[in-house]
PDB file of C-alpha atoms in Angstrom:
ATOM      1  CA  MET A   1      24.159 -12.429   5.978  1.00 53.00           C
ATOM      2  CA  GLY A   2      27.204 -10.193   6.313  1.00 67.00           C
ATOM      3  CA  ALA A   3      27.684  -7.480   8.913  1.00 70.00           C
ATOM      4  CA  ARG A   4      27.369  -4.807   6.237  1.00 74.00           C
ATOM      5  CA  GLN A   5      23.956  -6.063   5.112  1.00 80.00           C
ATOM      6  CA  GLN A   6      22.823  -6.302   8.718  1.00 81.00           C
ATOM      7  CA  GLN A   7      23.754  -2.678   9.326  1.00 83.00           C
ATOM      8  CA  VAL A   8      21.933  -1.567   6.184  1.00 83.00           C
ATOM      9  CA  ILE A   9      18.772  -3.424   7.178  1.00 85.00           C
ATOM     10  CA  GLU A  10      18.852  -2.066  10.726  1.00 84.00           C
ATOM     11  CA  ARG A  11      19.297   1.531   9.539  1.00 86.00           C
ATOM     12  CA  LEU A  12      16.700   1.043   6.798  1.00 86.00           C
ATOM     13  CA  VAL A  13      13.982  -0.186   9.144  1.00 86.00           C
ATOM     14  CA  ALA A  14      14.862   2.361  11.824  1.00 84.00           C
ATOM     15  CA  SER A  15      14.537   5.300   9.431  1.00 85.00           C
ATOM     16  CA  CYS A  16      11.907   4.127   6.925  1.00 87.00           C
ATOM     17  CA  GLY A  17      10.088   1.174   8.501  1.00 87.00           C
ATOM     18  CA  ARG A  18       6.606   2.616   8.474  1.00 92.00           C
ATOM     19  CA  THR A  19       3.756   1.379   6.303  1.00 95.00           C
ATOM     20  CA  TYR A  20       1.798   3.800   4.156  1.00 96.00           C
ATOM     21  CA  ALA A  21      -1.360   2.648   5.932  1.00 97.00           C
ATOM     22  CA  GLU A  22       0.075   3.839   9.234  1.00 96.00           C
ATOM     23  CA  GLU A  23       1.081   7.133   7.629  1.00 96.00           C
ATOM     24  CA  ALA A  24      -2.502   7.553   6.407  1.00 97.00           C
ATOM     25  CA  GLY A  25      -3.862   6.976   9.912  1.00 97.00           C
ATOM     26  CA  ILE A  26      -5.192   3.497   9.178  1.00 97.00           C
ATOM     27  CA  ARG A  27      -4.934   1.098  12.116  1.00 97.00           C
ATOM     28  CA  LEU A  28      -4.789  -1.977   9.961  1.00 97.00           C
ATOM     29  CA  ARG A  29      -6.779  -4.931  11.240  1.00 97.00           C
ATOM     30  CA  ASN A  30      -8.499  -7.846   9.554  1.00 98.00           C
ATOM     31  CA  THR A  31     -11.882  -6.114   9.665  1.00 98.00           C
ATOM     32  CA  PRO A  32     -13.898  -4.591   6.812  1.00 98.00           C
ATOM     33  CA  GLN A  33     -13.367  -0.863   7.363  1.00 98.00           C
ATOM     34  CA  PRO A  34      -9.551  -0.689   7.687  1.00 98.00           C
ATOM     35  CA  LEU A  35      -9.157  -3.166   4.831  1.00 98.00           C
ATOM     36  CA  TYR A  36     -11.349  -0.989   2.629  1.00 98.00           C
ATOM     37  CA  ARG A  37      -9.450   2.151   3.624  1.00 98.00           C
ATOM     38  CA  LEU A  38      -6.238   0.363   2.632  1.00 98.00           C
ATOM     39  CA  LEU A  39      -7.773  -0.500  -0.733  1.00 98.00           C
ATOM     40  CA  VAL A  40      -8.650   3.163  -1.309  1.00 98.00           C
ATOM     41  CA  LEU A  41      -5.126   4.168  -0.312  1.00 98.00           C
ATOM     42  CA  ALA A  42      -3.704   1.650  -2.792  1.00 98.00           C
ATOM     43  CA  CYS A  43      -5.846   3.154  -5.554  1.00 97.00           C
ATOM     44  CA  LEU A  44      -4.583   6.639  -4.718  1.00 97.00           C
ATOM     45  CA  LEU A  45      -0.943   5.600  -4.422  1.00 95.00           C
ATOM     46  CA  SER A  46      -0.975   3.820  -7.772  1.00 93.00           C
ATOM     47  CA  ALA A  47      -1.473   7.064  -9.708  1.00 90.00           C
ATOM     48  CA  ARG A  48       1.507   9.068 -10.917  1.00 86.00           C
ATOM     49  CA  ILE A  49       1.409  11.433  -7.993  1.00 89.00           C
ATOM     50  CA  ARG A  50       3.524  12.014  -4.898  1.00 91.00           C
ATOM     51  CA  SER A  51       2.937   9.445  -2.186  1.00 92.00           C
ATOM     52  CA  SER A  52       2.516  12.221   0.386  1.00 94.00           C
ATOM     53  CA  THR A  53      -0.364  13.646  -1.669  1.00 95.00           C
ATOM     54  CA  ALA A  54      -2.024  10.230  -1.948  1.00 96.00           C
ATOM     55  CA  VAL A  55      -1.717   9.739   1.816  1.00 97.00           C
ATOM     56  CA  ALA A  56      -3.186  13.188   2.462  1.00 97.00           C
ATOM     57  CA  ALA A  57      -6.087  12.447   0.124  1.00 97.00           C
ATOM     58  CA  ALA A  58      -6.777   9.138   1.889  1.00 98.00           C
ATOM     59  CA  ARG A  59      -6.918  11.022   5.182  1.00 98.00           C
ATOM     60  CA  ALA A  60      -9.253  13.624   3.684  1.00 97.00           C
ATOM     61  CA  LEU A  61     -11.649  10.947   2.418  1.00 98.00           C
ATOM     62  CA  SER A  62     -11.694   9.375   5.866  1.00 97.00           C
ATOM     63  CA  GLU A  63     -12.314  12.728   7.542  1.00 97.00           C
ATOM     64  CA  ALA A  64     -15.246  13.214   5.155  1.00 97.00           C
ATOM     65  CA  GLY A  65     -16.745   9.986   6.520  1.00 97.00           C
ATOM     66  CA  LEU A  66     -15.985   7.930   3.413  1.00 98.00           C
ATOM     67  CA  ARG A  67     -14.467   4.992   5.277  1.00 98.00           C
ATOM     68  CA  ASP A  68     -16.466   2.059   3.915  1.00 98.00           C
ATOM     69  CA  PRO A  69     -17.923   1.022   0.548  1.00 98.00           C
ATOM     70  CA  ARG A  70     -21.474   1.963   1.499  1.00 97.00           C
ATOM     71  CA  SER A  71     -20.636   5.547   2.453  1.00 98.00           C
ATOM     72  CA  MET A  72     -18.287   5.922  -0.535  1.00 98.00           C
ATOM     73  CA  ALA A  73     -20.968   4.750  -2.982  1.00 97.00           C
ATOM     74  CA  ALA A  74     -23.654   6.878  -1.314  1.00 97.00           C
ATOM     75  CA  ALA A  75     -21.569  10.059  -1.549  1.00 98.00           C
ATOM     76  CA  THR A  76     -22.095  12.245  -4.578  1.00 97.00           C
ATOM     77  CA  TRP A  77     -19.434  12.464  -7.243  1.00 97.00           C
ATOM     78  CA  GLN A  78     -18.821  16.084  -6.216  1.00 97.00           C
ATOM     79  CA  GLU A  79     -18.465  15.181  -2.528  1.00 97.00           C
ATOM     80  CA  ARG A  80     -15.721  12.732  -3.428  1.00 97.00           C
ATOM     81  CA  VAL A  81     -14.036  15.274  -5.693  1.00 97.00           C
ATOM     82  CA  ASP A  82     -14.132  17.885  -2.934  1.00 96.00           C
ATOM     83  CA  ALA A  83     -12.607  15.498  -0.385  1.00 97.00           C
ATOM     84  CA  LEU A  84      -9.838  14.548  -2.805  1.00 97.00           C
ATOM     85  CA  GLY A  85      -9.208  18.220  -3.465  1.00 95.00           C
ATOM     86  CA  ARG A  86      -8.842  18.957   0.237  1.00 95.00           C
ATOM     87  CA  GLY A  87      -6.097  16.351   0.281  1.00 95.00           C
ATOM     88  CA  GLY A  88      -4.364  18.047  -2.644  1.00 94.00           C
ATOM     89  CA  TYR A  89      -5.250  15.231  -5.041  1.00 93.00           C
ATOM     90  CA  ARG A  90      -6.345  17.484  -7.891  1.00 85.00           C
ATOM     91  CA  ARG A  91      -4.665  16.131 -10.987  1.00 80.00           C
ATOM     92  CA  TYR A  92      -6.736  12.943 -11.052  1.00 84.00           C
ATOM     93  CA  ASP A  93      -9.622  13.953  -8.798  1.00 86.00           C
ATOM     94  CA  GLU A  94     -12.495  13.714 -11.279  1.00 94.00           C
ATOM     95  CA  ARG A  95     -11.536  10.334 -12.726  1.00 94.00           C
ATOM     96  CA  THR A  96     -10.650   8.989  -9.282  1.00 96.00           C
ATOM     97  CA  SER A  97     -13.992  10.112  -7.857  1.00 97.00           C
ATOM     98  CA  THR A  98     -15.782   8.032 -10.483  1.00 97.00           C
ATOM     99  CA  GLN A  99     -13.516   5.032  -9.906  1.00 97.00           C
ATOM    100  CA  LEU A 100     -14.001   5.168  -6.139  1.00 98.00           C
ATOM    101  CA  GLY A 101     -17.759   5.251  -6.523  1.00 98.00           C
ATOM    102  CA  ASP A 102     -17.810   2.418  -9.051  1.00 98.00           C
ATOM    103  CA  GLY A 103     -15.346   0.358  -7.027  1.00 98.00           C
ATOM    104  CA  ALA A 104     -17.350   0.756  -3.833  1.00 98.00           C
ATOM    105  CA  GLN A 105     -20.492  -0.409  -5.603  1.00 98.00           C
ATOM    106  CA  LEU A 106     -18.662  -3.420  -7.038  1.00 98.00           C
ATOM    107  CA  LEU A 107     -17.390  -4.394  -3.598  1.00 98.00           C
ATOM    108  CA  MET A 108     -20.886  -4.242  -2.141  1.00 98.00           C
ATOM    109  CA  ASP A 109     -22.502  -6.116  -5.010  1.00 97.00           C
ATOM    110  CA  ARG A 110     -19.928  -8.895  -5.285  1.00 97.00           C
ATOM    111  CA  TRP A 111     -18.386  -9.256  -1.817  1.00 98.00           C
ATOM    112  CA  GLY A 112     -20.891  -7.578   0.484  1.00 97.00           C
ATOM    113  CA  GLY A 113     -18.471  -4.715   1.069  1.00 97.00           C
ATOM    114  CA  ASP A 114     -16.077  -7.060   2.872  1.00 98.00           C
ATOM    115  CA  LEU A 115     -12.643  -7.688   1.361  1.00 98.00           C
ATOM    116  CA  ARG A 116     -12.272 -10.772   3.533  1.00 98.00           C
ATOM    117  CA  ARG A 117     -14.776 -12.427   1.205  1.00 98.00           C
ATOM    118  CA  MET A 118     -12.501 -11.630  -1.720  1.00 98.00           C
ATOM    119  CA  ARG A 119      -9.686 -13.205   0.268  1.00 98.00           C
ATOM    120  CA  ASP A 120     -11.824 -16.297   0.828  1.00 97.00           C
ATOM    121  CA  GLU A 121     -12.603 -16.490  -2.888  1.00 98.00           C
ATOM    122  CA  ALA A 122      -8.893 -16.474  -3.721  1.00 97.00           C
ATOM    123  CA  ASP A 123      -8.405 -19.345  -1.242  1.00 96.00           C
ATOM    124  CA  GLY A 124      -4.684 -18.740  -0.713  1.00 94.00           C
ATOM    125  CA  ASP A 125      -3.862 -18.272  -4.404  1.00 97.00           C
ATOM    126  CA  MET A 126      -1.930 -14.985  -4.553  1.00 96.00           C
ATOM    127  CA  ALA A 127      -2.168 -14.708  -8.327  1.00 97.00           C
ATOM    128  CA  ARG A 128      -5.929 -15.121  -8.076  1.00 98.00           C
ATOM    129  CA  LEU A 129      -6.134 -12.556  -5.274  1.00 98.00           C
ATOM    130  CA  SER A 130      -4.140 -10.066  -7.331  1.00 98.00           C
ATOM    131  CA  ALA A 131      -6.453 -10.646 -10.299  1.00 98.00           C
ATOM    132  CA  LEU A 132      -9.541 -10.120  -8.147  1.00 98.00           C
ATOM    133  CA  LEU A 133      -8.126  -6.880  -6.776  1.00 98.00           C
ATOM    134  CA  GLN A 134      -7.547  -5.657 -10.318  1.00 98.00           C
ATOM    135  CA  GLU A 135     -11.242  -6.009 -11.054  1.00 97.00           C
ATOM    136  CA  VAL A 136     -11.742  -2.969  -8.826  1.00 97.00           C
ATOM    137  CA  PRO A 137     -11.855   0.181 -11.017  1.00 96.00           C
ATOM    138  CA  GLY A 138      -8.651   2.179 -10.742  1.00 92.00           C
ATOM    139  CA  LEU A 139      -6.653  -0.676  -9.242  1.00 95.00           C
ATOM    140  CA  GLY A 140      -4.230  -2.087 -11.784  1.00 95.00           C
ATOM    141  CA  PRO A 141      -1.190  -4.311 -11.226  1.00 96.00           C
ATOM    142  CA  ALA A 142       0.690  -1.579  -9.342  1.00 95.00           C
ATOM    143  CA  GLY A 143      -2.275  -0.890  -7.067  1.00 96.00           C
ATOM    144  CA  ALA A 144      -2.752  -4.596  -6.371  1.00 97.00           C
ATOM    145  CA  ASP A 145       0.930  -4.861  -5.463  1.00 96.00           C
ATOM    146  CA  ILE A 146       0.595  -1.937  -3.057  1.00 97.00           C
ATOM    147  CA  PHE A 147      -2.432  -3.469  -1.354  1.00 98.00           C
ATOM    148  CA  LEU A 148      -0.815  -6.899  -1.011  1.00 98.00           C
ATOM    149  CA  ARG A 149       2.467  -5.419   0.175  1.00 96.00           C
ATOM    150  CA  GLU A 150       0.682  -3.669   3.037  1.00 97.00           C
ATOM    151  CA  VAL A 151      -2.040  -6.218   3.838  1.00 98.00           C
ATOM    152  CA  GLN A 152       0.577  -8.902   4.523  1.00 97.00           C
ATOM    153  CA  LEU A 153       0.683  -7.341   7.994  1.00 96.00           C
ATOM    154  CA  VAL A 154      -2.725  -8.913   8.767  1.00 97.00           C
ATOM    155  CA  TRP A 155      -3.092 -11.584   6.070  1.00 97.00           C
ATOM    156  CA  PRO A 156      -0.263 -14.015   6.914  1.00 94.00           C
ATOM    157  CA  GLU A 157      -0.639 -16.087   3.759  1.00 95.00           C
ATOM    158  CA  VAL A 158       0.470 -13.076   1.696  1.00 95.00           C
ATOM    159  CA  ALA A 159       3.801 -12.729   3.517  1.00 92.00           C
ATOM    160  CA  PRO A 160       6.557 -12.350   2.682  1.00 93.00           C
ATOM    161  CA  ARG A 161       5.584 -10.099  -0.214  1.00 93.00           C
ATOM    162  CA  PHE A 162       8.372  -8.357  -2.112  1.00 94.00           C
ATOM    163  CA  ASP A 163       7.267  -6.942  -5.457  1.00 93.00           C
ATOM    164  CA  ALA A 164       9.146  -5.151  -8.230  1.00 93.00           C
ATOM    165  CA  LYS A 165       9.219  -1.815  -6.403  1.00 93.00           C
ATOM    166  CA  THR A 166      10.708  -3.353  -3.254  1.00 94.00           C
ATOM    167  CA  LEU A 167      13.338  -5.137  -5.348  1.00 94.00           C
ATOM    168  CA  GLU A 168      14.269  -1.795  -6.919  1.00 93.00           C
ATOM    169  CA  GLY A 169      14.856  -0.395  -3.445  1.00 92.00           C
ATOM    170  CA  ALA A 170      16.890  -3.450  -2.469  1.00 92.00           C
ATOM    171  CA  ARG A 171      19.190  -3.004  -5.465  1.00 92.00           C
ATOM    172  CA  ARG A 172      19.852   0.612  -4.479  1.00 91.00           C
ATOM    173  CA  LEU A 173      20.997  -0.591  -1.079  1.00 89.00           C
ATOM    174  CA  GLY A 174      23.106  -3.465  -2.347  1.00 89.00           C
ATOM    175  CA  LEU A 175      20.721  -6.015  -0.869  1.00 88.00           C
ATOM    176  CA  PRO A 176      19.555  -9.213  -2.621  1.00 87.00           C
ATOM    177  CA  ASP A 177      17.120  -8.369  -5.398  1.00 85.00           C
ATOM    178  CA  SER A 178      15.075 -11.558  -5.444  1.00 87.00           C
ATOM    179  CA  PRO A 179      12.006 -12.170  -3.243  1.00 89.00           C
ATOM    180  CA  GLY A 180      13.343 -15.449  -1.905  1.00 88.00           C
ATOM    181  CA  ARG A 181      16.731 -14.088  -0.883  1.00 87.00           C
ATOM    182  CA  LEU A 182      15.167 -10.982   0.640  1.00 87.00           C
ATOM    183  CA  ALA A 183      12.817 -13.139   2.676  1.00 86.00           C
ATOM    184  CA  ARG A 184      15.775 -15.081   4.064  1.00 86.00           C
ATOM    185  CA  ILE A 185      17.522 -11.969   5.402  1.00 83.00           C
ATOM    186  CA  THR A 186      14.528 -10.288   7.037  1.00 81.00           C
ATOM    187  CA  GLY A 187      15.106 -12.156  10.275  1.00 77.00           C
ATOM    188  CA  ALA A 188      12.673 -10.957  12.926  1.00 78.00           C
ATOM    189  CA  THR A 189      11.782  -7.862  10.910  1.00 85.00           C
ATOM    190  CA  GLU A 190       8.102  -7.630   9.993  1.00 91.00           C
ATOM    191  CA  PRO A 191       7.964  -8.154   6.181  1.00 92.00           C
ATOM    192  CA  ALA A 192       5.376  -5.381   5.688  1.00 94.00           C
ATOM    193  CA  LEU A 193       7.654  -2.845   7.392  1.00 94.00           C
ATOM    194  CA  PHE A 194      10.714  -4.077   5.514  1.00 92.00           C
ATOM    195  CA  ALA A 195       8.850  -3.883   2.204  1.00 94.00           C
ATOM    196  CA  ALA A 196       7.522  -0.387   2.903  1.00 94.00           C
ATOM    197  CA  ALA A 197      11.022   0.793   3.820  1.00 93.00           C
ATOM    198  CA  LEU A 198      12.442  -0.638   0.588  1.00 94.00           C
ATOM    199  CA  VAL A 199       9.758   1.138  -1.427  1.00 94.00           C
ATOM    200  CA  ARG A 200      10.691   4.459   0.161  1.00 92.00           C
ATOM    201  CA  THR A 201      14.299   3.974  -0.927  1.00 91.00           C
ATOM    202  CA  ALA A 202      13.133   3.048  -4.430  1.00 92.00           C
ATOM    203  CA  LEU A 203      11.169   6.286  -4.650  1.00 89.00           C
ATOM    204  CA  ASP A 204      13.977   8.521  -3.383  1.00 86.00           C
ATOM    205  CA  LYS A 205      17.623   7.778  -4.171  1.00 83.00           C
ATOM    206  CA  ASN A 206      18.682  10.368  -1.584  1.00 84.00           C
ATOM    207  CA  VAL A 207      17.028   8.303   1.150  1.00 82.00           C
ATOM    208  CA  ALA A 208      18.919   5.246  -0.048  1.00 76.00           C
ATOM    209  CA  GLN A 209      22.229   7.120   0.033  1.00 84.00           C
ATOM    210  CA  GLU A 210      21.551   8.426   3.539  1.00 81.00           C
ATOM    211  CA  ILE A 211      20.917   4.882   4.755  1.00 82.00           C
ATOM    212  CA  LEU A 212      24.114   3.610   3.141  1.00 82.00           C
ATOM    213  CA  ASP A 213      26.119   6.467   4.652  1.00 75.00           C
ATOM    214  CA  ASP A 214      24.546   5.870   8.055  1.00 72.00           C
ATOM    215  CA  ALA A 215      25.270   2.157   7.892  1.00 67.00           C
ATOM    216  CA  SER A 216      28.895   2.872   7.027  1.00 70.00           C
ATOM    217  CA  ALA A 217      29.193   5.278   9.936  1.00 66.00           C
ATOM    218  CA  HIS A 218      27.908   2.619  12.351  1.00 62.00           C
ATOM    219  CA  ALA A 219      29.917  -0.255  10.905  1.00 59.00           C
TER     220      ALA A 219
END
């Protein structure tokens, strides 16, 4: 890896290396509640809405006590709508409220409300795990990618995970745009943080330009 790439990666992680789970106040661990909260966040982030709004809505749902499948399913449709509204998630609030309720019930019925059982069912097959995630209402391919991108922090078999959105960010920064080549240049950088930082540059070309300018200034 050249000195230029090294500078870009260092500036990228320093300025943008924060997972969306952390931003949403989720202390991600391999336990049922934080994994479920990450799943909800992935559902919210996958809609065509600002990531900051999705994060705020995830926080609002948590503050309303809807932190696990049982409490989410037990809440009324209106209670979920109101919590989403407090987070500013109004464009898709009614449909999302239904999806969250249905998804919570599915998780309880099929996996006992514990996403680790879904992980066990996939048995290390990432394509299978992605397909299982997409059985959750409101979680399509993009949502599954978001969940896997973030959960690699605590599910080692997922890492390194660089999906299409991370590759878009890499291209903007002049970094390798293939998962294998990206994995080789991460070095000691945590893949989940690197991936989250790349996504932020993919979503905002101004952020990418600032990182490039900063890297040039420190070259």
